[in-house]
Coordinates of C-alpha atoms (C1' of nucleotides) in Angstrom, one line a residue:
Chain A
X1418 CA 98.0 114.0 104.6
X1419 CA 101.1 115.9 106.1
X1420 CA 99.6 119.2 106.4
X1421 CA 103.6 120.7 106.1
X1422 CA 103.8 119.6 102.7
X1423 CA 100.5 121.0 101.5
X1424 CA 101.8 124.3 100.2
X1425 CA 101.6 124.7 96.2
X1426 CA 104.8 123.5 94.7
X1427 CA 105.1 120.4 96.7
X1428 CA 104.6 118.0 94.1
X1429 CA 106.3 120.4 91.2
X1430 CA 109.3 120.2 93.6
X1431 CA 109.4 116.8 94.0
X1432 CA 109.5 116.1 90.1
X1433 CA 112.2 118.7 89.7
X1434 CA 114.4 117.0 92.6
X1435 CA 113.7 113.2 90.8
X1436 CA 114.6 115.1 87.4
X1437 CA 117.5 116.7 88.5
X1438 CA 118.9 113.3 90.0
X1439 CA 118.2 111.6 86.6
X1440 CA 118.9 113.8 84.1
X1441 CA 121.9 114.6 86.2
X1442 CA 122.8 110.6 86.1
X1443 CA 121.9 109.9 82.9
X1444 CA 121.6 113.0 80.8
X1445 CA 118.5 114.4 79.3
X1446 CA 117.5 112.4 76.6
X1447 CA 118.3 109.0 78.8
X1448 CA 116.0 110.5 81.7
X1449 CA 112.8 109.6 80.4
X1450 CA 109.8 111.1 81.7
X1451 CA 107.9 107.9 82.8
X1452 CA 111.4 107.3 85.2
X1453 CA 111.0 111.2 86.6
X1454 CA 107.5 110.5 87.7
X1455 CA 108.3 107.4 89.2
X1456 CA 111.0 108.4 91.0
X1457 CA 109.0 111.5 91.9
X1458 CA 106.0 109.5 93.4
X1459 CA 103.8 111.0 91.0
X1460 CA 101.9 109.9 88.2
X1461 CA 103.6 111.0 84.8
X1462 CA 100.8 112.7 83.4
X1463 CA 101.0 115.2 86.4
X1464 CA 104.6 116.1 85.0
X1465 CA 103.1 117.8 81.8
X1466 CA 100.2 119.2 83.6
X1467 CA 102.7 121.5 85.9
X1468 CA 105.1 121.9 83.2
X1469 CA 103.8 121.7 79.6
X1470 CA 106.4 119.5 78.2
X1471 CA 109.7 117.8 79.0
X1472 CA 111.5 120.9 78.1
X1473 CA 110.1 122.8 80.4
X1474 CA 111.2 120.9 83.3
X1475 CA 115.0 121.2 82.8
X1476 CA 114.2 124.9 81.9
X1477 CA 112.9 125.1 85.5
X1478 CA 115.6 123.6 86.8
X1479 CA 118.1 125.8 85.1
X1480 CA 115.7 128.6 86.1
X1481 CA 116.9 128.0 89.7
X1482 CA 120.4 127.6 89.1
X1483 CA 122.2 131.1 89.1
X1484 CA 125.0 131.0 91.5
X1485 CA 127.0 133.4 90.4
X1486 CA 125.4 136.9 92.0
X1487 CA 126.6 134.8 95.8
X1488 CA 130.1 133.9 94.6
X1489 CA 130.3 137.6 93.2
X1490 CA 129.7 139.0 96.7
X1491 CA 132.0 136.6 98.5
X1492 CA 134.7 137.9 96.6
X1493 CA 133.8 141.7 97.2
X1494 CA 132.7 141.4 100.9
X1495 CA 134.9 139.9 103.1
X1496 CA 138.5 140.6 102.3
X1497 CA 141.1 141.9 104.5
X1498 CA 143.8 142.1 101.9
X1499 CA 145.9 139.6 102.3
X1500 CA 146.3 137.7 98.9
X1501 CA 146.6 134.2 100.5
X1502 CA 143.9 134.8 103.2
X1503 CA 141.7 136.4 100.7
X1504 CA 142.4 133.5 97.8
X1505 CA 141.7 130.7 100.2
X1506 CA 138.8 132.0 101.3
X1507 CA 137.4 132.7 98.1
X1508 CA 138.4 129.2 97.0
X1509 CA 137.4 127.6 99.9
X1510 CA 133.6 129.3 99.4
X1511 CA 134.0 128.5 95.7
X1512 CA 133.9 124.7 96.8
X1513 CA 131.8 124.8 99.2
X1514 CA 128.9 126.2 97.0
X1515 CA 129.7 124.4 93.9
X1516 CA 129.6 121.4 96.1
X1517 CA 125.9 121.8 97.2
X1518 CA 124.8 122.5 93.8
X1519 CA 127.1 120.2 91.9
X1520 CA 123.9 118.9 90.2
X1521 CA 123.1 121.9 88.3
X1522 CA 126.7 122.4 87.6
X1523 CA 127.2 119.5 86.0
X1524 CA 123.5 119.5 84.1
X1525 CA 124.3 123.0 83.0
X1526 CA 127.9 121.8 81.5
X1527 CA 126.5 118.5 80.3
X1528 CA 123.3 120.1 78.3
X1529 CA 124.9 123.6 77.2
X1530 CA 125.6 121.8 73.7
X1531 CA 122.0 120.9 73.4
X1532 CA 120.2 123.8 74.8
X1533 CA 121.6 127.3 73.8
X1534 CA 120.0 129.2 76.4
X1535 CA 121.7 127.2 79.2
X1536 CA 124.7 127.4 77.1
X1537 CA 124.7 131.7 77.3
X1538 CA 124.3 131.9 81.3
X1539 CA 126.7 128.7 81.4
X1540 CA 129.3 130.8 79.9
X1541 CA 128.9 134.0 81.8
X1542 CA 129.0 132.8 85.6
X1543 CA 132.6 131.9 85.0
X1544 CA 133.1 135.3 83.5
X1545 CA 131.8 137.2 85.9
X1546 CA 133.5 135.7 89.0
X1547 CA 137.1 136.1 86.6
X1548 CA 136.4 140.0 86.1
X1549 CA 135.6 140.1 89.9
X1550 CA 139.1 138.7 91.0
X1551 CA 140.7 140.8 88.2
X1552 CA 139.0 143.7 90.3
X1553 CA 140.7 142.4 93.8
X1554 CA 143.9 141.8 92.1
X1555 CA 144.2 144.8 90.6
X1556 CA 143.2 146.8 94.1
X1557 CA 146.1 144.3 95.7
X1558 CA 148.7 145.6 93.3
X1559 CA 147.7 149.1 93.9
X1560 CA 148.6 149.0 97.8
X1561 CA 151.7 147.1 96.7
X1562 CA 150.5 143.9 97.6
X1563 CA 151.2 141.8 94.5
X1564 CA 154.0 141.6 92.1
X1565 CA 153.3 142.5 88.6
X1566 CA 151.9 139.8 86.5
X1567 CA 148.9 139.1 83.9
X1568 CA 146.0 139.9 86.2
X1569 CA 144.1 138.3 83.4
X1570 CA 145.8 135.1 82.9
X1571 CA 146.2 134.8 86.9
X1572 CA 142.7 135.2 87.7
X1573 CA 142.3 132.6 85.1
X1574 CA 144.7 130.1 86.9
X1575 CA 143.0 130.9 90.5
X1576 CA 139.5 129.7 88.7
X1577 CA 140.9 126.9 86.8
X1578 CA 142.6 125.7 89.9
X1579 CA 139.3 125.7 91.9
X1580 CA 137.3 124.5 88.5
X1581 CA 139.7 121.7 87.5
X1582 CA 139.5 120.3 91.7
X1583 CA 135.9 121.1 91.5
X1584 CA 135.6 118.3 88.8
X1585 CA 138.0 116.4 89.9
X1586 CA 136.3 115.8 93.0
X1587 CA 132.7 115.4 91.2
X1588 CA 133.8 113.3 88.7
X1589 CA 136.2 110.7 89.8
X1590 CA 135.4 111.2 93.9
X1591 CA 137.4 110.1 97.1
X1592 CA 139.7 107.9 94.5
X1593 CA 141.1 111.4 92.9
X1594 CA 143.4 112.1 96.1
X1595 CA 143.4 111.4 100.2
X1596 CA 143.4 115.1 100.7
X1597 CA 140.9 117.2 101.6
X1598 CA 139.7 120.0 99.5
X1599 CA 140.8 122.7 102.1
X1600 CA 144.4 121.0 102.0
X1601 CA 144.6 120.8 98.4
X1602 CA 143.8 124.8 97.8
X1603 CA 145.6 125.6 100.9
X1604 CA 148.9 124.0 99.0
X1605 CA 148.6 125.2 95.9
X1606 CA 147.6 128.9 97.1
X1607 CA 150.0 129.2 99.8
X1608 CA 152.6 128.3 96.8
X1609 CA 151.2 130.5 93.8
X1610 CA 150.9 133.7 96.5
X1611 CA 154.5 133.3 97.9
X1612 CA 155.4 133.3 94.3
X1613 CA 153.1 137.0 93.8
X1614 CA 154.7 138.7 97.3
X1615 CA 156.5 141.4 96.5
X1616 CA 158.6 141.4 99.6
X1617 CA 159.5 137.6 99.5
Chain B
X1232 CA 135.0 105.1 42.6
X1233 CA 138.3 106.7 44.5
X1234 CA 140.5 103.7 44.5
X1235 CA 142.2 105.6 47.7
X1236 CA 139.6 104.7 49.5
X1237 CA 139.4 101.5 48.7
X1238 CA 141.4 100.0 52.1
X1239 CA 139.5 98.0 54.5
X1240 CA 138.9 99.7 57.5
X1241 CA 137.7 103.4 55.8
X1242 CA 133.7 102.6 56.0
X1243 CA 134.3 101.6 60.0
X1244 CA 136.7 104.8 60.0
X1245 CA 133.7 107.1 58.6
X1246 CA 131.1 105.7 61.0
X1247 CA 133.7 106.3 63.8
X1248 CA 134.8 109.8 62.7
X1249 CA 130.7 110.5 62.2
X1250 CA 129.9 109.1 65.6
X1251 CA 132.8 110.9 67.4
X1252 CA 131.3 114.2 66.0
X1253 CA 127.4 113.2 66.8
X1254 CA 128.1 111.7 70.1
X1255 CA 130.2 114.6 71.6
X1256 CA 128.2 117.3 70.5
X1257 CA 124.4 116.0 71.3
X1258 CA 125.4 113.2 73.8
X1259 CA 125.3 109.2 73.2
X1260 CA 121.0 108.7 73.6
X1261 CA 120.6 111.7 71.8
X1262 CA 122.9 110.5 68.7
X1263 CA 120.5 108.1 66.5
X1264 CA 122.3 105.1 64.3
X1265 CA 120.3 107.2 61.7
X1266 CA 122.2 110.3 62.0
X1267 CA 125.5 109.1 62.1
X1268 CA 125.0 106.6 59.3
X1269 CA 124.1 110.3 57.6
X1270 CA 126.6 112.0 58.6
X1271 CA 129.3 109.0 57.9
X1272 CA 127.8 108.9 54.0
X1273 CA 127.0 105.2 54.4
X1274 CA 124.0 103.2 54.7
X1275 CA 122.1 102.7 58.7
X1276 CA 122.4 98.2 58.2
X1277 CA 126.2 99.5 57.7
X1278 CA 126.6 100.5 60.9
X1279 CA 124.9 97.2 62.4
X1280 CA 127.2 94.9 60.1
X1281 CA 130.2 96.5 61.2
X1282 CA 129.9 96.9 64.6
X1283 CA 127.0 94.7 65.8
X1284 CA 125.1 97.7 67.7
X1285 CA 124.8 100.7 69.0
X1286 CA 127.1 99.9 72.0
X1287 CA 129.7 98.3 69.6
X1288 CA 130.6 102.1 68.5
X1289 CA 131.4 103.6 71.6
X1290 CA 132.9 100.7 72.3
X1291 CA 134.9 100.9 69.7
X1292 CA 135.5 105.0 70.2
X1293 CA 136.9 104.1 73.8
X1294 CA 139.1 101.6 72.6
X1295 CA 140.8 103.9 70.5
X1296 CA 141.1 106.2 73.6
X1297 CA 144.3 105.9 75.4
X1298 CA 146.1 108.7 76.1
X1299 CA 147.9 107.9 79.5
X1300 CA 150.8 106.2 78.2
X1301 CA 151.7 108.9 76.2
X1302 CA 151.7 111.6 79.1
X1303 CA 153.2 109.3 80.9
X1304 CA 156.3 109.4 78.7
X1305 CA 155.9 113.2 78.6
X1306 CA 156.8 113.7 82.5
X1307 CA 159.3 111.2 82.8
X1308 CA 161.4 111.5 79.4
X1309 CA 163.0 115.3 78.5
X1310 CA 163.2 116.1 82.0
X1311 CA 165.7 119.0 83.0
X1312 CA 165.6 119.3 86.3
X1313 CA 164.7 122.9 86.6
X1314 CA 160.8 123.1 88.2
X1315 CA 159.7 125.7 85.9
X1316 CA 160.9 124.4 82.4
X1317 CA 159.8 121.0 83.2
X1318 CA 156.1 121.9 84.4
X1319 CA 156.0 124.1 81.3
X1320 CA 156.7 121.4 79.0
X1321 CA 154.7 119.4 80.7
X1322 CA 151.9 121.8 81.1
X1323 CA 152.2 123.0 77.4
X1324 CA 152.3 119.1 76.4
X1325 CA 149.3 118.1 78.6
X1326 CA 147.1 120.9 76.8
X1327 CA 148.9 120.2 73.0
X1328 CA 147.8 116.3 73.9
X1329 CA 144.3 116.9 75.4
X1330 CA 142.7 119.2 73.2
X1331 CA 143.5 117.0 69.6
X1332 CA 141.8 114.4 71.3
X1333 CA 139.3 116.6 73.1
X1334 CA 136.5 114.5 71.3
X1335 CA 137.5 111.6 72.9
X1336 CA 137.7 112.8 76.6
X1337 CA 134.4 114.8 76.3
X1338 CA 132.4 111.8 75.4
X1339 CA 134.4 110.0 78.4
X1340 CA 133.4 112.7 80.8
X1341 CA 129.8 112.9 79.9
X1342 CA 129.4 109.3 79.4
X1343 CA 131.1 107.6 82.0
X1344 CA 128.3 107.6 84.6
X1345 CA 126.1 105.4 81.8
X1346 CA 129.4 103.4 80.7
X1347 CA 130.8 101.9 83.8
X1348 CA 133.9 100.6 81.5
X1349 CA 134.3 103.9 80.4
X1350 CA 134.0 105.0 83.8
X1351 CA 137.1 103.1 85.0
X1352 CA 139.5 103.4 82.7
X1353 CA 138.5 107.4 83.2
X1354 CA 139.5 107.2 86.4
X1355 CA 143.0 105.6 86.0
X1356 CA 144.0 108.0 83.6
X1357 CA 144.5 111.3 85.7
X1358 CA 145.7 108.8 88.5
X1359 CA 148.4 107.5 86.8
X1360 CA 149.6 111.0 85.3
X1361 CA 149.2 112.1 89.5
X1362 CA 151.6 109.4 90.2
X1363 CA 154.4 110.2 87.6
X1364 CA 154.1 114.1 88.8
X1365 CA 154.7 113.3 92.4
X1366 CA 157.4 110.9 91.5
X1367 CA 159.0 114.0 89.8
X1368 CA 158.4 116.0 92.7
X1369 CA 160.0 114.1 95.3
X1370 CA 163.3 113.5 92.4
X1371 CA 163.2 117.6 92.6
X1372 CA 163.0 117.9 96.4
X1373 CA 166.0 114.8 96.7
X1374 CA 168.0 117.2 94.7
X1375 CA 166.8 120.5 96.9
X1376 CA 165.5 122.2 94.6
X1377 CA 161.8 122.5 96.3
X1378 CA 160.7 123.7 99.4
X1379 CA 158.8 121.2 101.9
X1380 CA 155.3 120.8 100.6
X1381 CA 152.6 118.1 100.4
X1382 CA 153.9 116.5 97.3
X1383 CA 150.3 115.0 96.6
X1384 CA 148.6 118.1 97.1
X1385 CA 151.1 120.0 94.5
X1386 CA 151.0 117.5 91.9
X1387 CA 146.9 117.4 92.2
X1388 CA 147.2 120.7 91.9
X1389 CA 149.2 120.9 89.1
X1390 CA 146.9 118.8 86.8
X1391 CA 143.8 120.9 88.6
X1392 CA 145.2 123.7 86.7
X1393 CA 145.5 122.2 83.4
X1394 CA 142.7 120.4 83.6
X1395 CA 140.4 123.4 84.6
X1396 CA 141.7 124.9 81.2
X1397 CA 141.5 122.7 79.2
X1398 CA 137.8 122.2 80.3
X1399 CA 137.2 126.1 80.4
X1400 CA 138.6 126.2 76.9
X1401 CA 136.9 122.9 75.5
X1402 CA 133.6 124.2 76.6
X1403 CA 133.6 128.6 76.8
X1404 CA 136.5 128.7 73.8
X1405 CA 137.7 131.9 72.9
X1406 CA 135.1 133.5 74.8
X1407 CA 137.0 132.8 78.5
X1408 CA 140.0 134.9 77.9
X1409 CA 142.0 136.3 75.0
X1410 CA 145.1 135.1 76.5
X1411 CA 146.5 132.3 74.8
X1412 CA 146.9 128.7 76.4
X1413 CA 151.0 129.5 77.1
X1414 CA 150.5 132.7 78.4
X1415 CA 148.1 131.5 81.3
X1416 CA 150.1 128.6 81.8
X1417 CA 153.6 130.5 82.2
X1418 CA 151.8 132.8 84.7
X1419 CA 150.7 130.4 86.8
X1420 CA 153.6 128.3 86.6
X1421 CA 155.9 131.1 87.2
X1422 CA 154.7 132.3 90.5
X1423 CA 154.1 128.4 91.7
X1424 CA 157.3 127.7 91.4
X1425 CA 158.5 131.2 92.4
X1426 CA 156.8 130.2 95.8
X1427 CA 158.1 126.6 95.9
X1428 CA 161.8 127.7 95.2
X1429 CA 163.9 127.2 98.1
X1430 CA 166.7 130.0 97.2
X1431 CA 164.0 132.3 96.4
Chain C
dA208 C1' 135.7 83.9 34.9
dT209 C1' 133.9 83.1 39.1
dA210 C1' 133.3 83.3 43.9
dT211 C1' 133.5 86.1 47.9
dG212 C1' 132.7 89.9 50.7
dA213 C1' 131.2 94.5 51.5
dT214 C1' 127.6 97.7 50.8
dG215 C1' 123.1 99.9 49.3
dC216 C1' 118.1 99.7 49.2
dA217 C1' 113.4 98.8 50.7
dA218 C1' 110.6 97.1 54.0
dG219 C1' 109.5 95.9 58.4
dT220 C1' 109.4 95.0 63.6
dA221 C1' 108.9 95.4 68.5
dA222 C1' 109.8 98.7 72.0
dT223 C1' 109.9 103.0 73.7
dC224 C1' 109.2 107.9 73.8
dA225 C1' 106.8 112.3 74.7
dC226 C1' 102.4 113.6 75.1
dT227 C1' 97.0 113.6 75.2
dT228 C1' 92.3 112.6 76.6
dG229 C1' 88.4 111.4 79.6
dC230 C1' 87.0 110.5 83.8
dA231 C1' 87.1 109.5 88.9
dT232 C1' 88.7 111.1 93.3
dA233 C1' 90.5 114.0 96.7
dT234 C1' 91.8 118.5 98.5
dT235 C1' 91.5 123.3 98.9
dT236 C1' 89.1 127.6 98.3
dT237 C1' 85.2 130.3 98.5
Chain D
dA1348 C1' 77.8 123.4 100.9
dA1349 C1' 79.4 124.4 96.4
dA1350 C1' 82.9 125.4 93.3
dA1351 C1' 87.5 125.2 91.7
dT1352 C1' 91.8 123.0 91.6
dA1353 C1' 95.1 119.3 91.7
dT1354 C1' 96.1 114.6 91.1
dG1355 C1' 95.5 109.6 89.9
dC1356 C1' 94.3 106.0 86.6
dA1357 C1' 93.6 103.8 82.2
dA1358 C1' 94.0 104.0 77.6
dG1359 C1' 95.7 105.5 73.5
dT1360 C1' 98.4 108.3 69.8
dG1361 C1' 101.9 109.1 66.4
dA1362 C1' 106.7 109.4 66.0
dT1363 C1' 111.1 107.6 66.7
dT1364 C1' 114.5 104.2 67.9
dA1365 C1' 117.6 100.3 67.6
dC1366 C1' 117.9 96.6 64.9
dT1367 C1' 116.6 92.7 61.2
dT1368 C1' 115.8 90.5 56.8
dG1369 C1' 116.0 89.6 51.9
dC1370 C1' 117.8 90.9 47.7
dA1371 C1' 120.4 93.5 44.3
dT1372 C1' 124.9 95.5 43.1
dC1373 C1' 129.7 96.0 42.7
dA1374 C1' 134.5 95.7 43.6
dT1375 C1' 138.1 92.6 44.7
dA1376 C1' 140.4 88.2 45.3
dT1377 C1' 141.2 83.8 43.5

DNA sequence: ATATGATGCAAGTAATCACTTGCATATTTT
DNA sequence: AAAATATGCAAGTGATTACTTGCATCATAT
């Protein structure tokens, strides 16, 4: 009917949105295929038509979820070298994009036990944002910037910080603290780089 | 045969101990009555006399699940006073604590969205733990020794830390870093309260 | 010694699951 | 206009799931 929604992948879309709700409600086993389709609009057997089988739906999903090469840039582009401007804006950008595709996030965390190949790229988008900031850091205590510490372990604590609020906020919601995400990081990252100034 | 285990309570214990395992690793749907009956070395109609259903085990799990009170005492008890030691200990404690009953907290955090019980007492946990930290924090900036921060934000922060590795170590293991658990810790520690000392 | 309670074993049940098939209908492409 | 493609609908399939029942066995308590 809607002409605008007559392109191909239309209804493929749909069921992955109605999957990615469910399974990311309920888990993957519990999100049955019948309940995809209806929430979807569709009729179930058009779910194995577009994707062969069950599996290949959350396949697709996770298909579609690779965040990391955007957060990998932010950290690279951008910076003025200032360790708390530089932090705070990568952690406010962390949020901010794990935010919008907290869904995946939390599939991809959820289902890595169950399905190994999630459970390989799971593991290395963490990774690769750490050995980016290990880059920065090390840079920053090149021009002096930064006292010396375990670049390692502090990159570590700067994605924990962001990781552990991330959660925080996606699991237990406005209950977890009054404070706003920008408030929290602000706090913590004003603290940690006062701590890492060389000049005091 | 093995009069040892001869005690009431061990045939529950192995269904529990099978369940934890099953449940943790594949997810609640996912883990059949049939597999854990397997893997607990007793007969499936065990299971059902013992705990009624299916529900009756992770019931039973979550019951047994009750860290708070123990953390609790951790922050409040063995305090010295001195910002770094004590968010050490603390820190070091929280992780000692959380990963020997990682088990438990896994299955909380993936199953809390189907368990609304579950999901409550979730909630309360970190909340309470929050609560002690900032009364802690406000005992340490009577006595001067902190700098004027946003108490709530700090102590959030604080837990966001340990609780974003503990998570990144529960899930990536020795694959996130080769530093150990005390070593990132102390880092992060060490320049947070650097930053937050008032003498500097 | 006997009764009780816990467990194993075999069999079965209704419900649900992922998935298939055949056919009608609508839309898009050619 | 004709052909190809996408979807809906109805019906069904075998496998699996949580859970039940009846009966035998065995250790323990009385």
């Amino acid at each position: 009917m809607t002409t605008g929604a007559s392109f191909s992948g239309s209804t493929a879309d749909q069921i992955i949105q109605a999957a990615i709700e469910l399974i990311s409600e309920k888990g993957y086993k519990a999100a049955t295929t019948k309940a995809i389709a209806e929430l979807a609009g569709v009729n179930e057997v058009t779910l194995f038509r577009q994707f062969g089988n069950k599996r290949g739906i959350i396949k697709t999903i996770m298909e579609q979820f690779s965040y990391a090469p955007i957060l990998k840039k932010t950290i690279s582009s951008n910076v003025v070298w200032d360790l708390e401007e530089d932090l705070y804006r990568f952690s406010t950008e962390y949020q901010a994009y794990m935010w919008k595709i907290k869904d995946y996030v939390w599939i991809g965390f959820r289902e890595a036990g169950v399905f190994p190949e999630i459970d390989k790229e799971m593991a290395n988008i963490p990774l690769a944002i750490k050995q980016e900031l290990i880059k920065y850091i090390e840079e920053m205590s090149n021009r002096g910037k930064i006292i010396d510490v375990d670049f390692e372990a502090l990159a570590a604590s700067i994605i924990h910080l962001n990781f552990g609020h991330f959660m925080a906020r996606a699991r237990l919601g406005s209950t977890w603290t009054d404070r706003s995400t920008e408030q929290i990081m602000l706090t913590a990252i004003k603290a940690l780089c006062h701590g890492l100034d060389p000049v005091k």
